[in-house]
Structures are given as C-alpha cells and as structure tokens.
Short mmCIF file of C-alpha atoms in Angstrom, two decimals:
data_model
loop_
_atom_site.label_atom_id
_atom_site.label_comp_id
_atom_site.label_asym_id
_atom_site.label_seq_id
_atom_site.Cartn_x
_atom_site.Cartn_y
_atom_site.Cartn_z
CA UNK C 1 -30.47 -43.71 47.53
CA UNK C 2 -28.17 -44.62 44.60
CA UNK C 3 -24.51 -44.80 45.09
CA UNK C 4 -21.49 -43.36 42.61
CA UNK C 5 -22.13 -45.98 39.55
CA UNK C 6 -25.49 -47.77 40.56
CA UNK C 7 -27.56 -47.07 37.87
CA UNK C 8 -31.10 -45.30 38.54
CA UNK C 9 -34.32 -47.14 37.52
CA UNK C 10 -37.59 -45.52 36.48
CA UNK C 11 -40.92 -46.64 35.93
CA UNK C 12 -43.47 -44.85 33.87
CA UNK C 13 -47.00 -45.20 34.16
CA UNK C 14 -50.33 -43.61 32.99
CA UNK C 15 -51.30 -41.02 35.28
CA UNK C 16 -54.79 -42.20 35.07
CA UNK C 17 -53.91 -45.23 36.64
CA UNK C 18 -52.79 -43.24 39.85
CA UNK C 19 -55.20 -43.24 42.63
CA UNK C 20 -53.40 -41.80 45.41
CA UNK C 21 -50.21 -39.43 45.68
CA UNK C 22 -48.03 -39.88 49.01
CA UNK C 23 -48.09 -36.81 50.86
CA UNK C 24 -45.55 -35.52 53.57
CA UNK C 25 -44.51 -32.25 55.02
CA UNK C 26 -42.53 -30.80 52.49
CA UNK C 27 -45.15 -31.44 50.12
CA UNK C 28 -47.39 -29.41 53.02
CA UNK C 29 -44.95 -26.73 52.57
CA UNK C 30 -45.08 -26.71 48.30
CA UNK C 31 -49.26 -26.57 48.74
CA UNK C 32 -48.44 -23.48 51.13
CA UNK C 33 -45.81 -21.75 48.95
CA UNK C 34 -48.01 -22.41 45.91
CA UNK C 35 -51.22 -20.84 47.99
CA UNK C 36 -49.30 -17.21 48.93
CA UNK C 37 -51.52 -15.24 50.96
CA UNK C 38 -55.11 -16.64 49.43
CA UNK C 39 -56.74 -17.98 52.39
CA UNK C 40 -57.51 -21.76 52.78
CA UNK C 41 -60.95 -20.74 52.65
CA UNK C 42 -60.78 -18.86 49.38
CA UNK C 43 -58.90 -21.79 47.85
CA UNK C 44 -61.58 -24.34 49.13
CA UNK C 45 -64.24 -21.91 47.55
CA UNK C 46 -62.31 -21.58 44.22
CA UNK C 47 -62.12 -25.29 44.17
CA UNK C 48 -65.72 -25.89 45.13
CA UNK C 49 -67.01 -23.18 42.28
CA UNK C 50 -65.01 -25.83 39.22
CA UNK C 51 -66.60 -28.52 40.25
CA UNK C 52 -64.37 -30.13 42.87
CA UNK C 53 -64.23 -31.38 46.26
CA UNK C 54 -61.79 -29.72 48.91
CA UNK C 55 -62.28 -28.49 52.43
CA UNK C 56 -60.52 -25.74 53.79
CA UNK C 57 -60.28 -28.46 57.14
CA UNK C 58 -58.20 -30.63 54.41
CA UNK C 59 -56.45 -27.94 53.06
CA UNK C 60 -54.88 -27.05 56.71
CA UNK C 61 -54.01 -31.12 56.85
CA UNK C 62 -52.21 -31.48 54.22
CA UNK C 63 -50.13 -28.06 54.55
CA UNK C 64 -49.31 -29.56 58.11
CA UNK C 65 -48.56 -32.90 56.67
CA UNK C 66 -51.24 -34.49 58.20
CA UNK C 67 -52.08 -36.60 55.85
CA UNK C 68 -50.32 -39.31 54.68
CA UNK C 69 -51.95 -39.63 51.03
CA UNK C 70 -53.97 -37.12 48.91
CA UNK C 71 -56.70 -38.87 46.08
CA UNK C 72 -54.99 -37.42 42.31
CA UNK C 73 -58.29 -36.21 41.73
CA UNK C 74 -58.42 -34.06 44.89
CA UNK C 75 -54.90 -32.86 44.05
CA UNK C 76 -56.26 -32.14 40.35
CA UNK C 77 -58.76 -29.53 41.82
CA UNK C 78 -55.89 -28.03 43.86
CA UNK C 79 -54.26 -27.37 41.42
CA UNK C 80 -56.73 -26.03 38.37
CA UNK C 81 -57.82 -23.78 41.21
CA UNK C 82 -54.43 -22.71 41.52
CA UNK C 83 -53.87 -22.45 37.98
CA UNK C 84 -50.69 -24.92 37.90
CA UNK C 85 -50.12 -28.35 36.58
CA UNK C 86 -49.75 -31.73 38.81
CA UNK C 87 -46.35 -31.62 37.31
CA UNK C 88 -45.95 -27.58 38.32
CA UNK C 89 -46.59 -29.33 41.87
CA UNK C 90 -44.69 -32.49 41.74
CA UNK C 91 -41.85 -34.05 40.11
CA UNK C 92 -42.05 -37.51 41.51
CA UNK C 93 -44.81 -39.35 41.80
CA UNK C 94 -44.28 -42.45 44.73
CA UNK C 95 -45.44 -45.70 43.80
CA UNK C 96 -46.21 -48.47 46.00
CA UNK C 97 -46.59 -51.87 44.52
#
C-alpha cells in the first residue's frame, strides 16, 4: 500500500529468471474470463497439441484458486493456447525474495 507522497518502488527483472507466478482467485477468475465458453478440456487439448503440459484437473485449480503458484512455463502454454501474451494476462508479476 503506498500512502499520498510515499514514493512507489519497482524492480525489473528478466522474465527468464522467473520460475513461479503467485496465483490467487482473481487471477482464477482472469484464466476463466480469458477461456469464454472453450471447455477446460479443449484448452488442456490445445495446450497438449503445442507441445505443453496442462491438465484440464489443473486448469479447474487454478480457476478456483486452488493453487497457490503456477510454473511461468505452464502459464506460457496457457496462454499461446489462448493466443494472448503473459503480459495480456498479467500486469504484475509478485516476487518473493
């Protein structure tokens, strides 16, 4: 939280250096939104067929928020399948240190 006149800090770092994205609920709900009426099991197949790896049992956890990380290169294949960028998806990426 910043306050009227704290100043905001940002890192930057490679994106290749990110192993893990923090997932939540609302996140869930951006995966679902993104997904429209294409079944979890279509999406898992679409993923499958360009060469990634994504159930449509781990789709359904993190829509629920079940999860409380998602590997960037399982989020990559999310999204190519669903023909966005990471950045289409999110605009913050949370870094623990």
């Amino acid at each position: 939280m910043s306050h009227k006149g704290d100043k905001e800090t940002k890192m930057y770092i490679y994106v290749a250096d990110v192993v893990s994205v923090a997932w939540n609920k609302d996140r869930g709900e951006v995966l679902k939104r993104f997904r429209g009426k294409k079944s979890r099991q279509k999406l898992a197949d679409e993923i499958t067929a360009r060469g990634g790896e994504c159930s449509h049992q781990n789709l359904k956890k993190l829509e629920y928020g079940e999860s409380e990380s998602v590997s960037l290169k399982v989020l990559e294949s999310i999204c190519t399948a669903l023909n966005i960028s990471i950045s289409d998806f999110i605009s913050t990426i949370e870094v623990t240190i």
